[in-house]
Each structure stands twice: as structure tokens, then as C-alpha cells.
Amino acid sequence: MKANYLPPISLREEPVGTPGELEVQALWFEQLHQPALSTDDGRTVEIVQPGFWNHAGGPDFTRAVVRFFSEGKPDEEVTVGNVEVHLRPTDWNAHGHHADPAYDETVLHVVWQGMGAKAFFPATASFRRVPQVVLGTQLVAPWPELQPLCAALLHRPMPQATPGRCSPVLADLPDGKAVEILRAAGLFRLRQKAQRWHWRQRLTSPEQALHEALAEALGFHANQIPMRLVAQRLPWKKLRGLDHEARLAHLFGLSGFLPNESVARLHAEPRAWLRKLWEIWWKARGPLAYALLPKTQWRLAGLRPLNRPERRLAALAQIVTRLPELRAALQSREAGRFGHILLGIRDPFWEKHATLTGAALRSPCRLIGEERVQDILINVFWPMVLPEDPEAARLGLEAMSVAGNSAARVATQRMLTSTLTAKQQREALVQQGLLQIFRDYCQTDCSQCRDCTFPEMVRKWKG
Ligand code: SF4
């Protein structure tokens, strides 16, 4: 490896300094460290999988698999969780991870350098000590020799995962076979979603099931559950009987987003908005006290301002009045009309604000953008069409071209480095298939692909 990639040190123009945090992440991703690493609690740890490299908010590597050894004896079970990388041990607290539940699943804190005789023990918000590894002293070669290998990874788009054992097997399939497999997995995923909404319709009503499904989809990944809880605790039948301000007051009050403290410091517009809502909410809250959501239910850290749940709740308040139209578009299988209604949702205040207390946005922004509409069509519209008209759902998803989210990108890097054309990779049904296989196989695998049965299954399909 060194002979192939590295120029002799004497030819380099500048001496190599200490690495930055991204370079330490690259060292971890490429596993350019000793096979067994010493931890600060006197154990050693073998890294079975370094995890998926996360370039968004939250821990740097997700779903890492490690095995701890105490006095030379391996733990019976591997440990699965997240890995956070920093330059120094104290960066853990400096970045607020000690108080952030998003870091509760961290199983290893990897730092470039230790603190000499001083000790610092990182702990999660739930007061669990996180074992720590100093990487700088446990590399396979001196840092100046590894630096060019890391630099090659840091060009955008940066990788999130390495190709898995199934990747060459899928690439070896006859033309069109890989797409066929992925579409079949996509339809399987669609049927599972359809089943879920079918049962909600039977237990409640078609309108209530649609209200809950849209609320959940608006929660995106981070806040799907609290958004669904809000829609269940404030059913469509109740909300549609209220005027617009009362609907907002109920949604924001029940969700815990109406501030209790003085609003005197706010700008005039949010202050006036809040006063109106509080006047309604303090009279209405009594019977709903049992259903109030604590603010801790919401995940706000690392969220882009435009994805804040306050904006999603404001959108839900508007959707309530348009639900009969949305349902009609669903029944007539008009995805375009369904999406058009959602794109037209307006709210003069929330188009200019991401939070109640923050400054106004530089330019007004739609409450529900194109990307969210696509997500709703994939996760709500077509699964609800499927039981009545499976062919329409299949064709609808095959015709949809989507950019793909982070999970789809990881799945593509794991399984399909060269098998599909760019157009096929953007097809919504193919992406749903990728996500299903990723969930069923990659996210349950603890062996760096070794024990995964998917490649053998693909070989059988080839025959
Ligand atoms: S875990 Fe299985 S499906 Fe995932 S990349 Fe590895 S071989 Fe492929």
C-alpha cells in the first residue's frame, strides 16, 4: 500500500502537521490503526466494523461494532453503537455531548491525543462513562505517511461506507437483474407501509389515518414519533372544528412549544402571535393536560432551521382544512394534484420564521418544500394507493426520480458501486428496495459482511 500510494517523504514540499478532526475521522474510517486498541479503562478493543461515516449532525460514526477484551479475555457479545471522534478528550464536553441524548448510544470516544497525567472521563447524558481510545499513538504507521491516504478521502462527496461483500456479486448479475431484485424489495417495503396504514384506517377512519400519516412524514426522521403522537392526541375531527388560530394554539400548546416565560424580549411580530395563541390555549389546556408532550420528546439538536418541528406543526394546522381534497386526490390516484396541494400550503408567519425566538429568515421559505413532498408521496401517498391499485403504485414509484437521503446513499455505497446507471439509482422504487435490504441485512450485520446471507441469496437468483 505504502509503495503504491506514498511519495517519498523527502519529495514532499511541506512538513505534515498534526491532523484535523476530519483527518482523524478518515483514519478511523480506513482503520489505519493497530488491530487491538488500548482503552482508558484498562481494556483492549477490537474494531469489527468502524461504522457508517455520518457527515450530518449527530455522532461521527453510527452502528460501529466492537469487541472489548478484559485481561485478555474477549466479551461474549460484541458491542454495537456509535463512535465520536475528537482531537482532545475535553472536546466531548466542549461540544455539549455530555448533555445531548443524541450521543447516548456512543460506545467509544476516539481522540487524537490524550491528556498526559491528567484524566478526563467522557460520560453520556444518562451518566454512562464512554470508553476512550487515543488513536495518535496506535496507528499502523507514523501520521506523515498516512496523511496522503486520508487526504484522498476528504474530497466531496466524502464516502459514508465501504463496498460490502454483496457488491461484486450484484455487479456480476446479468443486465437488468439487480434492478429487478431491488424493485421487488421496494414493493415489499411498500406493502409493509400499506399494511400499517390499512390497520390505522380500520381502527380510526381514512381521514384520521391520513392525518397521522402526514404528521409522521412531516416529522422527517428526527421527530416522526412526537408528530404522530400530536396527530393522535389532537385528531382530525377535533382540529377541523376549530378556527385557524385555535388550531395553532392547540397544536403548539399540546406540543410544549408555547413558552411559559415572559415574551417581552421577543420581536413585535412573534410577541403578538404568541399572545393570541396563549389567550386561546390557557382556556383550552385543562382537558388536554393528560396529553401534553414534554419538550424533551422533540429532537432539536443538529436540525436545519427549515426542518424545525414548529414549522411542521404550522403546516399540519393548514393541512387539516385541505384533508378532504388530499383524500380525493388519493382516491383518484392523482399524485401530481396531491403534491400540488401540499406545495401550496401557506402561513405568512412561519414562512418567515424557523423558531419563535430567532430572527426572521432572510427570504421567505415554503412550509413544505419539493423534497418533503416527494418523501410524502413515497411514504404516504403510494402506500395508501397500493391495496386498491398495486399496479398504479408500482408504476408511480418507478416513474419518480428522487435525490435520495443519507441512508439511501450509504446503502448505494455498500451494495452498488457500479451496477446501476445514475437514472436507476434515482428511481424511487429502486431506492426503497435498497433501503429495505440495508435495513434487513446491513443494519443487523455485526461481522463486517462475513456472516451476511444476502450475497449467497443473490447468487441463487443469478442461477
Ligand atoms: S451486510 Fe450484507 S447486504 Fe450489507 S453490504 Fe454486507 S454483504 Fe451486502
Coordinates of C-alpha atoms and ligand atoms in Angstrom, one line a residue:
M1 CA 0.0 0.0 0.0
K2 CA 2.8 2.4 1.0
A3 CA 4.8 1.6 -2.1
N4 CA 1.8 2.3 -4.4
Y5 CA 0.4 5.5 -2.9
L6 CA 3.1 7.4 -1.0
P7 CA 5.7 9.8 -2.4
P8 CA 9.0 9.5 -0.5
I9 CA 8.9 11.8 2.5
S10 CA 11.9 13.7 1.1
L11 CA 9.9 14.8 -2.0
R12 CA 7.1 16.5 0.0
E13 CA 7.0 20.2 -0.2
E14 CA 5.8 20.9 3.3
P15 CA 6.2 19.1 6.6
V16 CA 2.9 17.4 7.7
G17 CA 1.4 19.0 10.8
T18 CA -0.9 17.3 13.3
P19 CA -4.2 16.1 11.8
G20 CA -7.5 18.0 12.0
E21 CA -10.7 16.3 13.2
L22 CA -11.8 15.2 9.8
E23 CA -8.5 13.6 9.1
V24 CA -8.7 11.6 12.4
Q25 CA -12.2 10.5 11.2
A26 CA -10.6 9.4 7.9
L27 CA -8.0 7.4 9.8
W28 CA -10.8 5.7 11.8
F29 CA -12.9 5.1 8.6
E30 CA -9.9 3.4 6.8
Q31 CA -9.0 1.5 10.0
L32 CA -5.4 2.7 9.8
H33 CA -4.8 1.7 13.4
Q34 CA -3.5 -1.3 15.3
P35 CA -5.8 -4.3 15.3
A36 CA -6.3 -4.1 19.1
L37 CA -6.6 -0.7 20.7
S38 CA -6.0 0.2 24.3
T39 CA -8.8 2.0 26.1
D40 CA -8.5 4.4 29.0
D41 CA -10.3 1.9 31.3
G42 CA -7.6 -0.7 31.1
R43 CA -9.2 -2.9 28.4
T44 CA -8.4 -3.5 24.8
V45 CA -10.9 -3.2 22.0
E46 CA -11.1 -4.9 18.6
I47 CA -12.9 -2.9 15.9
V48 CA -15.1 -5.3 13.9
Q49 CA -16.8 -2.5 11.9
P50 CA -15.8 1.2 12.2
G51 CA -19.4 2.2 11.5
F52 CA -21.1 4.3 8.8
W53 CA -19.5 7.7 8.5
N54 CA -22.1 10.3 9.3
H55 CA -21.4 13.7 7.7
A56 CA -24.6 15.3 9.1
G57 CA -25.4 16.2 12.8
G58 CA -25.0 13.6 15.5
P59 CA -22.3 11.1 16.2
D60 CA -19.5 10.8 13.6
F61 CA -19.9 7.0 13.0
T62 CA -23.1 5.1 13.5
R63 CA -23.6 1.4 14.0
A64 CA -20.0 0.5 14.8
V65 CA -19.3 -3.0 16.1
V66 CA -16.5 -3.5 18.6
R67 CA -15.4 -6.3 20.9
F68 CA -13.9 -5.4 24.3
F69 CA -11.3 -7.6 26.0
S70 CA -10.7 -7.6 29.8
E71 CA -7.5 -9.1 31.0
G72 CA -7.0 -10.7 27.6
K73 CA -10.5 -12.4 27.6
P74 CA -13.0 -11.2 24.9
D75 CA -16.5 -10.2 25.9
E76 CA -19.0 -12.9 24.8
E77 CA -21.1 -10.4 22.9
V78 CA -19.9 -7.7 20.6
T79 CA -20.9 -4.1 21.4
V80 CA -22.9 -2.2 18.8
G81 CA -23.3 1.6 18.8
N82 CA -21.9 5.0 17.7
V83 CA -18.4 6.4 17.8
E84 CA -17.5 10.0 18.3
V85 CA -14.1 11.4 17.1
H86 CA -12.3 14.5 18.5
L87 CA -8.8 15.8 18.7
R88 CA -8.8 16.1 22.5
P89 CA -10.7 14.3 25.3
T90 CA -12.2 17.5 26.7
D91 CA -13.8 18.3 23.3
W92 CA -16.6 15.8 24.4
N93 CA -17.9 18.3 26.9
A94 CA -16.8 21.4 24.9
H95 CA -19.2 20.2 22.1
G96 CA -22.0 19.6 24.6
H97 CA -22.2 15.8 24.0
H98 CA -22.3 15.2 27.8
A99 CA -25.8 16.8 27.9
D100 CA -27.1 15.7 24.5
P101 CA -29.2 12.5 24.4
A102 CA -28.3 12.1 20.7
Y103 CA -24.9 10.8 22.0
D104 CA -26.3 8.3 24.5
E105 CA -25.6 5.4 22.2
T106 CA -21.8 6.2 21.9
V107 CA -19.7 3.2 22.7
L108 CA -16.3 4.7 22.0
H109 CA -14.7 8.1 22.2
V110 CA -11.8 8.3 19.8
V111 CA -9.3 11.1 20.3
W112 CA -6.1 12.0 18.5
Q113 CA -4.1 12.7 21.7
G114 CA -4.5 12.1 25.4
M115 CA -4.0 14.5 28.3
G116 CA -0.8 13.1 29.8
A117 CA -1.1 12.6 33.6
K118 CA -4.5 14.4 33.7
A119 CA -7.5 12.3 33.2
F120 CA -10.9 13.2 31.6
F121 CA -13.7 10.6 31.5
P122 CA -16.4 11.4 28.9
A123 CA -19.9 10.5 30.0
T124 CA -23.3 10.5 28.3
A125 CA -26.4 12.5 29.3
S126 CA -27.5 9.3 31.1
F127 CA -24.3 9.3 33.1
R128 CA -22.7 6.3 31.4
R129 CA -18.9 6.5 31.1
V130 CA -17.8 6.2 27.5
P131 CA -14.5 4.2 27.0
Q132 CA -11.9 6.3 25.3
V133 CA -9.1 5.4 22.8
V134 CA -6.1 7.6 21.9
L135 CA -5.6 7.0 18.2
G136 CA -2.4 9.0 17.6
T137 CA -0.2 6.6 19.4
Q138 CA -1.9 3.4 18.0
L139 CA -1.6 3.9 14.2
V140 CA -0.2 1.4 11.7
A141 CA 2.4 3.9 10.6
P142 CA 3.6 7.4 11.5
W143 CA 1.0 10.1 10.7
P144 CA 3.1 11.8 8.0
E145 CA 3.0 8.6 6.0
L146 CA -0.8 8.0 6.4
Q147 CA -1.8 11.6 5.7
P148 CA -2.0 11.3 1.9
L149 CA -4.3 8.3 2.3
C150 CA -6.6 10.3 4.5
A151 CA -6.4 13.4 2.2
A152 CA -7.7 11.3 -0.7
L153 CA -10.9 10.6 1.2
L154 CA -11.7 14.2 2.1
H155 CA -12.8 15.4 -1.3
R156 CA -16.5 15.8 -1.8
P157 CA -18.7 13.8 -1.9
M158 CA -17.0 12.1 1.0
P159 CA -17.7 8.3 1.4
Q160 CA -20.0 7.1 4.1
A161 CA -19.4 3.4 3.8
T162 CA -17.1 0.9 2.1
P163 CA -18.5 -1.6 -0.5
G164 CA -19.8 -4.8 1.1
R165 CA -19.3 -8.4 0.1
C166 CA -22.5 -8.3 -2.0
S167 CA -21.3 -5.5 -4.2
P168 CA -19.2 -7.7 -6.7
V169 CA -22.0 -10.4 -6.6
L170 CA -24.6 -7.8 -7.6
A171 CA -22.3 -6.4 -10.3
D172 CA -21.9 -9.9 -11.7
L173 CA -25.6 -10.3 -12.4
P174 CA -27.0 -10.3 -15.9
D175 CA -28.2 -7.0 -17.3
G176 CA -31.4 -5.8 -15.5
K177 CA -31.4 -8.5 -12.8
A178 CA -30.1 -6.2 -10.0
V179 CA -32.8 -3.6 -10.7
E180 CA -35.4 -6.4 -10.8
I181 CA -34.3 -7.6 -7.3
L182 CA -34.2 -4.0 -5.9
R183 CA -37.7 -3.2 -7.3
A184 CA -39.1 -6.4 -5.7
A185 CA -37.5 -5.4 -2.4
G186 CA -39.0 -1.9 -2.9
L187 CA -42.5 -3.4 -3.4
F188 CA -42.1 -5.5 -0.3
R189 CA -41.3 -2.3 1.7
L190 CA -44.3 -0.6 0.2
R191 CA -46.6 -3.4 1.2
Q192 CA -45.4 -3.2 4.8
K193 CA -46.1 0.5 4.9
A194 CA -49.5 -0.1 3.2
Q195 CA -50.4 -2.7 5.8
R196 CA -49.7 -0.3 8.6
W197 CA -51.9 2.5 7.3
H198 CA -54.6 0.0 6.3
W199 CA -54.9 -1.0 10.0
R200 CA -54.9 2.6 11.2
Q201 CA -57.8 3.2 8.7
R202 CA -59.7 0.3 10.1
L203 CA -59.1 1.3 13.7
T204 CA -59.9 5.0 13.1
S205 CA -61.1 6.4 9.8
P206 CA -59.5 7.1 6.4
E207 CA -59.2 10.8 7.2
Q208 CA -57.6 10.2 10.7
A209 CA -55.1 7.7 9.2
L210 CA -54.2 10.2 6.6
H211 CA -53.8 13.0 9.2
E212 CA -51.5 10.7 11.3
A213 CA -49.5 9.6 8.2
L214 CA -48.9 13.2 7.1
A215 CA -48.0 14.3 10.5
E216 CA -45.5 11.5 10.8
A217 CA -44.0 12.2 7.4
L218 CA -43.7 15.9 8.3
G219 CA -41.6 14.9 11.3
F220 CA -39.0 13.6 8.9
H221 CA -36.6 11.3 10.7
A222 CA -35.9 13.1 13.9
N223 CA -39.4 13.9 15.0
Q224 CA -41.7 11.3 13.4
I225 CA -42.9 9.9 16.7
P226 CA -43.8 13.1 18.5
M227 CA -45.5 14.4 15.3
R228 CA -47.6 11.2 15.1
L229 CA -48.5 11.5 18.8
V230 CA -49.7 15.0 18.3
A231 CA -51.9 13.9 15.4
Q232 CA -53.3 11.0 17.6
R233 CA -53.9 13.3 20.6
L234 CA -55.4 16.0 18.5
P235 CA -57.5 14.0 16.0
W236 CA -58.5 15.5 12.7
K237 CA -62.2 15.6 13.8
K238 CA -61.4 17.8 16.7
L239 CA -59.0 20.1 14.8
R240 CA -61.3 20.7 11.8
G241 CA -63.9 22.1 14.1
L242 CA -61.6 24.9 15.3
D243 CA -60.7 28.1 13.5
H244 CA -57.1 28.6 12.3
E245 CA -55.7 30.4 15.4
A246 CA -57.4 27.9 17.8
R247 CA -55.8 25.0 15.7
L248 CA -52.4 26.6 16.0
A249 CA -52.9 27.2 19.8
H250 CA -53.9 23.6 20.3
L251 CA -51.0 22.1 18.3
F252 CA -48.3 24.4 19.7
G253 CA -49.7 24.2 23.3
L254 CA -50.0 20.4 23.3
S255 CA -46.5 20.1 21.8
G256 CA -44.9 22.2 24.5
F257 CA -43.8 24.9 22.1
L258 CA -45.7 27.8 23.7
P259 CA -43.1 29.5 26.0
N260 CA -44.1 29.8 29.7
E261 CA -41.6 32.6 30.4
S262 CA -42.1 36.3 29.6
V263 CA -42.3 37.2 25.9
A264 CA -41.4 40.8 26.4
R265 CA -37.9 40.3 24.9
L266 CA -39.4 38.9 21.6
H267 CA -39.8 41.0 18.4
A268 CA -43.2 42.6 17.9
E269 CA -44.5 40.0 15.4
P270 CA -43.8 36.8 17.3
R271 CA -44.9 38.5 20.5
A272 CA -48.3 39.4 19.0
W273 CA -48.6 35.9 17.5
L274 CA -47.9 34.3 20.9
R275 CA -50.2 36.5 22.8
K276 CA -53.2 35.5 20.6
L277 CA -52.3 31.8 21.0
W278 CA -51.8 31.9 24.7
E279 CA -55.2 33.6 25.1
I280 CA -56.8 30.6 23.4
W281 CA -54.6 27.9 24.9
W282 CA -54.9 28.7 28.6
K283 CA -58.6 28.2 28.4
A284 CA -58.4 25.0 26.4
R285 CA -55.5 23.2 28.1
G286 CA -57.4 21.8 31.1
P287 CA -59.0 18.8 29.4
L288 CA -55.8 18.1 27.5
A289 CA -53.4 18.2 30.4
Y290 CA -53.1 14.4 30.4
A291 CA -51.9 14.5 26.8
L292 CA -49.3 17.3 26.9
L293 CA -46.0 16.4 25.3
P294 CA -42.8 17.3 27.2
K295 CA -40.4 19.4 25.1
T296 CA -37.8 16.7 25.7
Q297 CA -39.7 14.5 23.2
W298 CA -38.6 16.6 20.4
R299 CA -35.2 16.3 18.8
L300 CA -33.9 19.8 18.0
A301 CA -30.2 19.5 18.1
G302 CA -28.5 19.4 14.7
L303 CA -31.8 20.1 12.9
R304 CA -31.7 22.5 10.0
P305 CA -33.8 25.6 10.8
L306 CA -36.2 24.9 8.0
N307 CA -36.9 21.4 9.4
R308 CA -37.8 22.6 12.8
P309 CA -41.0 21.0 14.3
E310 CA -42.6 24.3 14.9
R311 CA -42.8 24.8 11.1
R312 CA -44.1 21.3 10.7
L313 CA -46.9 21.9 13.2
A314 CA -47.8 25.1 11.4
A315 CA -48.0 23.1 8.2
L316 CA -50.2 20.5 9.9
A317 CA -52.6 23.2 11.0
Q318 CA -53.1 24.2 7.4
I319 CA -53.3 20.6 6.1
V320 CA -56.3 19.9 8.4
T321 CA -58.6 22.1 6.2
R322 CA -57.2 20.6 3.0
L323 CA -57.6 17.0 4.1
P324 CA -60.8 16.2 2.1
E325 CA -59.1 17.5 -1.1
L326 CA -56.0 15.4 -0.3
R327 CA -58.1 12.4 0.2
A328 CA -60.0 13.0 -3.0
A329 CA -56.6 13.2 -4.9
L330 CA -55.6 9.9 -3.2
Q331 CA -58.8 8.1 -4.2
S332 CA -58.4 9.3 -7.8
R333 CA -54.6 8.3 -7.7
E334 CA -53.6 11.8 -8.7
A335 CA -50.1 12.1 -7.2
G336 CA -49.5 15.4 -9.0
R337 CA -52.6 17.0 -7.5
F338 CA -51.8 15.7 -4.1
G339 CA -48.3 17.2 -4.2
H340 CA -49.6 20.4 -5.6
I341 CA -52.0 20.9 -2.7
L342 CA -49.1 20.3 -0.2
L343 CA -46.8 22.7 -2.0
G344 CA -49.5 25.4 -1.9
I345 CA -49.7 25.3 2.0
R346 CA -49.0 28.8 3.2
D347 CA -48.5 30.5 6.5
P348 CA -47.4 34.2 6.5
F349 CA -45.6 33.9 9.9
W350 CA -43.9 30.6 9.6
E351 CA -42.7 31.2 6.1
K352 CA -40.5 33.9 7.6
H353 CA -39.5 32.1 10.8
A354 CA -37.8 28.9 11.8
T355 CA -38.3 29.4 15.5
L356 CA -40.4 31.7 17.7
T357 CA -37.5 33.4 19.3
G358 CA -35.0 33.6 16.5
A359 CA -34.6 36.4 13.9
A360 CA -36.7 36.3 10.7
L361 CA -35.4 34.2 7.8
R362 CA -33.5 36.2 5.1
S363 CA -36.0 35.2 2.5
P364 CA -39.5 33.5 2.9
C365 CA -39.5 29.8 2.6
R366 CA -42.3 27.3 1.7
L367 CA -43.6 25.4 4.7
I368 CA -43.4 22.2 2.7
G369 CA -40.8 22.1 0.0
E370 CA -40.4 19.8 -3.1
E371 CA -38.2 17.3 -1.2
R372 CA -40.6 16.8 1.6
V373 CA -43.5 16.4 -0.9
Q374 CA -41.5 13.7 -2.7
D375 CA -41.0 12.0 0.7
I376 CA -44.7 12.2 1.4
L377 CA -45.6 10.7 -1.9
I378 CA -43.2 7.8 -1.3
N379 CA -44.2 7.1 2.3
V380 CA -47.8 8.1 2.4
F381 CA -49.5 8.5 -1.0
W382 CA -48.3 5.4 -2.9
P383 CA -48.5 3.0 0.2
M384 CA -52.1 4.2 0.7
V385 CA -52.9 3.6 -3.1
L386 CA -51.3 0.2 -3.1
P387 CA -54.0 -2.0 -1.5
E388 CA -56.6 -0.7 -4.0
D389 CA -54.4 -0.4 -7.1
P390 CA -51.0 -2.2 -6.8
E391 CA -50.1 -1.6 -10.5
A392 CA -50.6 2.2 -10.2
A393 CA -48.4 2.3 -7.1
R394 CA -45.6 0.3 -8.8
L395 CA -45.7 2.4 -11.9
G396 CA -45.9 5.6 -9.9
L397 CA -42.8 4.8 -7.9
E398 CA -40.9 3.6 -10.9
A399 CA -41.6 6.9 -12.6
M400 CA -40.4 9.0 -9.6
S401 CA -36.9 10.3 -9.7
V402 CA -35.5 11.3 -6.3
A403 CA -32.3 12.7 -4.9
G404 CA -32.1 10.1 -2.1
N405 CA -31.4 10.6 1.5
S406 CA -28.3 9.8 3.5
A407 CA -29.5 6.2 4.3
A408 CA -30.0 5.6 0.5
R409 CA -26.5 6.9 -0.2
V410 CA -24.9 4.7 2.4
A411 CA -26.9 1.7 1.0
T412 CA -25.8 2.5 -2.5
Q413 CA -22.1 2.8 -1.5
R414 CA -22.4 -0.6 0.3
M415 CA -24.1 -2.6 -2.4
L416 CA -23.9 -0.9 -5.8
T417 CA -20.7 0.7 -6.7
S418 CA -21.1 0.2 -10.4
T419 CA -24.1 -1.9 -11.0
L420 CA -26.8 0.7 -11.7
T421 CA -27.0 3.7 -14.0
A422 CA -27.4 7.2 -12.4
K423 CA -31.1 7.2 -13.6
Q424 CA -31.8 3.8 -12.0
Q425 CA -30.1 5.0 -8.7
R426 CA -32.5 7.9 -8.6
E427 CA -35.6 5.8 -9.2
A428 CA -37.8 5.9 -6.0
L429 CA -38.8 2.1 -6.2
V430 CA -35.1 1.1 -6.5
Q431 CA -34.2 3.3 -3.6
Q432 CA -36.9 1.8 -1.5
G433 CA -35.5 -1.6 -2.3
L434 CA -32.0 -0.5 -1.3
L435 CA -33.3 0.8 2.0
Q436 CA -35.2 -2.4 2.7
I437 CA -32.1 -4.6 2.0
F438 CA -29.9 -2.2 4.0
R439 CA -32.4 -2.4 7.0
D440 CA -32.8 -6.2 6.8
Y441 CA -29.1 -7.1 6.2
C442 CA -26.6 -4.3 6.7
Q443 CA -28.2 -3.0 9.9
T444 CA -28.4 -6.4 11.5
D445 CA -24.9 -7.5 10.5
C446 CA -22.2 -7.5 13.1
S447 CA -19.5 -9.3 11.1
Q448 CA -18.3 -6.8 8.5
C449 CA -20.4 -8.8 5.9
R450 CA -18.8 -12.1 6.8
D451 CA -21.9 -13.8 8.1
C452 CA -24.4 -12.0 5.9
T453 CA -26.6 -14.3 3.8
F454 CA -27.6 -11.8 1.2
P455 CA -24.6 -12.4 -1.3
E456 CA -25.5 -16.2 -1.3
M457 CA -29.1 -15.4 -2.0
V458 CA -28.2 -13.1 -4.9
R459 CA -26.0 -15.9 -6.3
K460 CA -29.0 -18.2 -6.3
W461 CA -31.1 -15.6 -8.2
K462 CA -28.4 -15.4 -10.8
G463 CA -28.8 -19.1 -11.5
Ligands
SF4_1 S1 -24.1 -6.7 5.2 FE1 -24.8 -8.0 3.6 S2 -26.1 -6.7 2.3 FE2 -24.9 -5.3 3.6 S3 -23.2 -4.8 2.4 FE3 -22.6 -6.6 3.6 S4 -23.0 -8.3 2.3 FE4 -24.1 -6.6 1.4

